[in-house]
C-alpha atoms as an extended CHARMM CRD file, in Angstrom:
* protein
*
        92  EXT
         1         1  VAL       CA             74.9960000000       56.8780000000      -20.7130000000  PROA      1               0.0000000000
         2         2  ALA       CA             75.8850000000       60.0130000000      -18.7920000000  PROA      2               0.0000000000
         3         3  PRO       CA             73.8110000000       63.1800000000      -19.3330000000  PROA      3               0.0000000000
         4         4  PHE       CA             75.2570000000       66.4040000000      -20.7310000000  PROA      4               0.0000000000
         5         5  ASN       CA             74.3640000000       69.9190000000      -19.5620000000  PROA      5               0.0000000000
         6         6  SER       CA             74.5800000000       71.2510000000      -23.1150000000  PROA      6               0.0000000000
         7         7  SER       CA             74.5970000000       69.4690000000      -26.4590000000  PROA      7               0.0000000000
         8         8  ALA       CA             74.6960000000       70.3800000000      -30.1180000000  PROA      8               0.0000000000
         9         9  LEU       CA             73.1900000000       68.0710000000      -32.6950000000  PROA      9               0.0000000000
        10        10  HSD       CA             73.9170000000       68.7070000000      -36.3670000000  PROA      10              0.0000000000
        11        11  LEU       CA             71.4930000000       66.8400000000      -38.5970000000  PROA      11              0.0000000000
        12        12  ILE       CA             73.1570000000       66.8450000000      -41.9760000000  PROA      12              0.0000000000
        13        13  HSD       CA             71.4390000000       65.8480000000      -45.1770000000  PROA      13              0.0000000000
        14        14  ARG       CA             73.5450000000       63.1720000000      -46.8020000000  PROA      14              0.0000000000
        15        15  GLN       CA             72.7990000000       60.0630000000      -48.7470000000  PROA      15              0.0000000000
        16        16  PHE       CA             72.7200000000       57.8030000000      -45.7020000000  PROA      16              0.0000000000
        17        17  THR       CA             71.2080000000       54.4220000000      -46.3950000000  PROA      17              0.0000000000
        18        18  LYS       CA             69.8660000000       53.8000000000      -42.8830000000  PROA      18              0.0000000000
        19        19  TYR       CA             68.9470000000       57.2830000000      -41.6650000000  PROA      19              0.0000000000
        20        20  ASN       CA             66.9930000000       60.2170000000      -43.0470000000  PROA      20              0.0000000000
        21        21  PHE       CA             66.4180000000       63.0090000000      -40.5310000000  PROA      21              0.0000000000
        22        22  GLY       CA             64.0070000000       64.7280000000      -42.8940000000  PROA      22              0.0000000000
        23        23  LEU       CA             61.5380000000       61.8990000000      -42.2390000000  PROA      23              0.0000000000
        24        24  ILE       CA             61.5150000000       62.2320000000      -38.4320000000  PROA      24              0.0000000000
        25        25  PHE       CA             58.5080000000       64.5560000000      -38.3290000000  PROA      25              0.0000000000
        26        26  ASP       CA             57.0260000000       63.7620000000      -41.7370000000  PROA      26              0.0000000000
        27        27  PRO       CA             53.5310000000       62.3390000000      -41.1730000000  PROA      27              0.0000000000
        28        28  ASN       CA             53.1340000000       61.4090000000      -44.8520000000  PROA      28              0.0000000000
        29        29  THR       CA             56.1990000000       59.2580000000      -45.4430000000  PROA      29              0.0000000000
        30        30  ASP       CA             55.9520000000       55.6600000000      -46.5450000000  PROA      30              0.0000000000
        31        31  LYS       CA             59.5470000000       54.9250000000      -45.4420000000  PROA      31              0.0000000000
        32        32  VAL       CA             58.4890000000       53.7070000000      -42.0050000000  PROA      32              0.0000000000
        33        33  VAL       CA             61.5830000000       51.6310000000      -41.1770000000  PROA      33              0.0000000000
        34        34  THR       CA             63.9950000000       54.4620000000      -42.0270000000  PROA      34              0.0000000000
        35        35  LYS       CA             61.8010000000       56.9610000000      -40.1830000000  PROA      35              0.0000000000
        36        36  ASN       CA             61.7040000000       54.8060000000      -37.0290000000  PROA      36              0.0000000000
        37        37  ARG       CA             65.4650000000       54.2200000000      -37.1000000000  PROA      37              0.0000000000
        38        38  SER       CA             66.0890000000       57.9680000000      -37.5410000000  PROA      38              0.0000000000
        39        39  GLN       CA             63.6410000000       58.8670000000      -34.7490000000  PROA      39              0.0000000000
        40        40  LYS       CA             65.3980000000       56.5070000000      -32.3270000000  PROA      40              0.0000000000
        41        41  LEU       CA             68.8070000000       58.0380000000      -33.0270000000  PROA      41              0.0000000000
        42        42  PHE       CA             67.3700000000       61.5620000000      -32.7200000000  PROA      42              0.0000000000
        43        43  TYR       CA             65.6910000000       60.6330000000      -29.4140000000  PROA      43              0.0000000000
        44        44  VAL       CA             68.9090000000       59.2420000000      -27.9280000000  PROA      44              0.0000000000
        45        45  ALA       CA             70.8530000000       62.3500000000      -28.9270000000  PROA      45              0.0000000000
        46        46  CYS       CA             68.2140000000       64.7280000000      -27.5340000000  PROA      46              0.0000000000
        47        47  SER       CA             67.3460000000       62.8260000000      -24.3640000000  PROA      47              0.0000000000
        48        48  ARG       CA             70.9100000000       62.9870000000      -23.0120000000  PROA      48              0.0000000000
        49        49  THR       CA             70.7700000000       66.7820000000      -22.8030000000  PROA      49              0.0000000000
        50        50  VAL       CA             69.8610000000       68.2510000000      -19.4060000000  PROA      50              0.0000000000
        51        51  LYS       CA             69.5370000000       71.9700000000      -20.0820000000  PROA      51              0.0000000000
        52        52  ASN       CA             70.6160000000       73.4240000000      -23.4390000000  PROA      52              0.0000000000
        53        53  LEU       CA             70.0120000000       71.6400000000      -26.7290000000  PROA      53              0.0000000000
        54        54  LEU       CA             70.9650000000       73.1290000000      -30.0810000000  PROA      54              0.0000000000
        55        55  VAL       CA             69.7650000000       71.2890000000      -33.1830000000  PROA      55              0.0000000000
        56        56  LEU       CA             71.1950000000       72.5190000000      -36.4590000000  PROA      56              0.0000000000
        57        57  ARG       CA             69.5340000000       71.4790000000      -39.6890000000  PROA      57              0.0000000000
        58        58  VAL       CA             69.2170000000       72.9600000000      -43.1440000000  PROA      58              0.0000000000
        59        59  THR       CA             65.5280000000       72.6490000000      -43.8770000000  PROA      59              0.0000000000
        60        60  SER       CA             62.5290000000       73.9420000000      -45.7750000000  PROA      60              0.0000000000
        61        61  LYS       CA             59.8290000000       76.3360000000      -44.6050000000  PROA      61              0.0000000000
        62        62  GLU       CA             57.3320000000       73.4500000000      -44.6760000000  PROA      62              0.0000000000
        63        63  GLU       CA             59.4810000000       71.3520000000      -42.3590000000  PROA      63              0.0000000000
        64        64  ILE       CA             59.8940000000       74.2780000000      -39.9490000000  PROA      64              0.0000000000
        65        65  GLU       CA             56.1180000000       74.6840000000      -39.7410000000  PROA      65              0.0000000000
        66        66  ASN       CA             55.7680000000       70.9640000000      -39.0670000000  PROA      66              0.0000000000
        67        67  LEU       CA             58.4450000000       71.1010000000      -36.3250000000  PROA      67              0.0000000000
        68        68  LYS       CA             56.4600000000       73.8180000000      -34.5520000000  PROA      68              0.0000000000
        69        69  ASN       CA             53.7670000000       71.1740000000      -33.9420000000  PROA      69              0.0000000000
        70        70  TYR       CA             56.2740000000       69.1710000000      -31.8730000000  PROA      70              0.0000000000
        71        71  PHE       CA             58.4030000000       71.8290000000      -30.1640000000  PROA      71              0.0000000000
        72        72  LYS       CA             56.6990000000       74.7840000000      -28.4950000000  PROA      72              0.0000000000
        73        73  ASP       CA             59.9020000000       76.7530000000      -27.8600000000  PROA      73              0.0000000000
        74        74  ILE       CA             61.5250000000       76.3590000000      -31.2650000000  PROA      74              0.0000000000
        75        75  GLU       CA             63.7340000000       79.2190000000      -32.4170000000  PROA      75              0.0000000000
        76        76  VAL       CA             64.5780000000       79.4710000000      -36.0910000000  PROA      76              0.0000000000
        77        77  PHE       CA             67.6710000000       81.1420000000      -37.5020000000  PROA      77              0.0000000000
        78        78  SER       CA             68.6300000000       81.6000000000      -41.1220000000  PROA      78              0.0000000000
        79        79  TYR       CA             72.1540000000       82.0500000000      -42.3780000000  PROA      79              0.0000000000
        80        80  ASN       CA             72.8770000000       85.1700000000      -44.4080000000  PROA      80              0.0000000000
        81        81  SER       CA             76.0150000000       84.4720000000      -46.4290000000  PROA      81              0.0000000000
        82        82  GLU       CA             76.4420000000       88.1060000000      -47.4890000000  PROA      82              0.0000000000
        83        83  MET       CA             76.5750000000       89.2240000000      -43.8610000000  PROA      83              0.0000000000
        84        84  ASP       CA             78.2550000000       85.9700000000      -42.7370000000  PROA      84              0.0000000000
        85        85  LYS       CA             75.9520000000       85.5590000000      -39.7560000000  PROA      85              0.0000000000
        86        86  PHE       CA             72.8080000000       83.8730000000      -38.5410000000  PROA      86              0.0000000000
        87        87  ILE       CA             69.6230000000       85.9420000000      -38.2700000000  PROA      87              0.0000000000
        88        88  HSD       CA             66.8240000000       85.0810000000      -35.8550000000  PROA      88              0.0000000000
        89        89  GLN       CA             63.4650000000       84.4710000000      -37.5300000000  PROA      89              0.0000000000
        90        90  PRO       CA             60.5930000000       85.5520000000      -35.2810000000  PROA      90              0.0000000000
        91        91  ASN       CA             57.8220000000       83.0520000000      -34.6190000000  PROA      91              0.0000000000
        92        92  ASP       CA             54.4720000000       83.8480000000      -36.1640000000  PROA      92              0.0000000000
């Protein structure tokens, strides 16, 4: 598979039967098969990116804190519907 200079990955929360992207970094899940399948798909999508990777996911504050354990350069944005724009959330 050819690499891409820039990629965008949108992890949507749907009622998929085989994938659950919320489990990828959840150390307490008992859904090991679904977690492993989701991690493999996430890895393939991320590993093909050479330089710029954007991952979009609607998530909870707890999941964001957990993601910071895996990604040192994570940048978090929240969407403000009243202003119709994304706002950068500074890292603590």
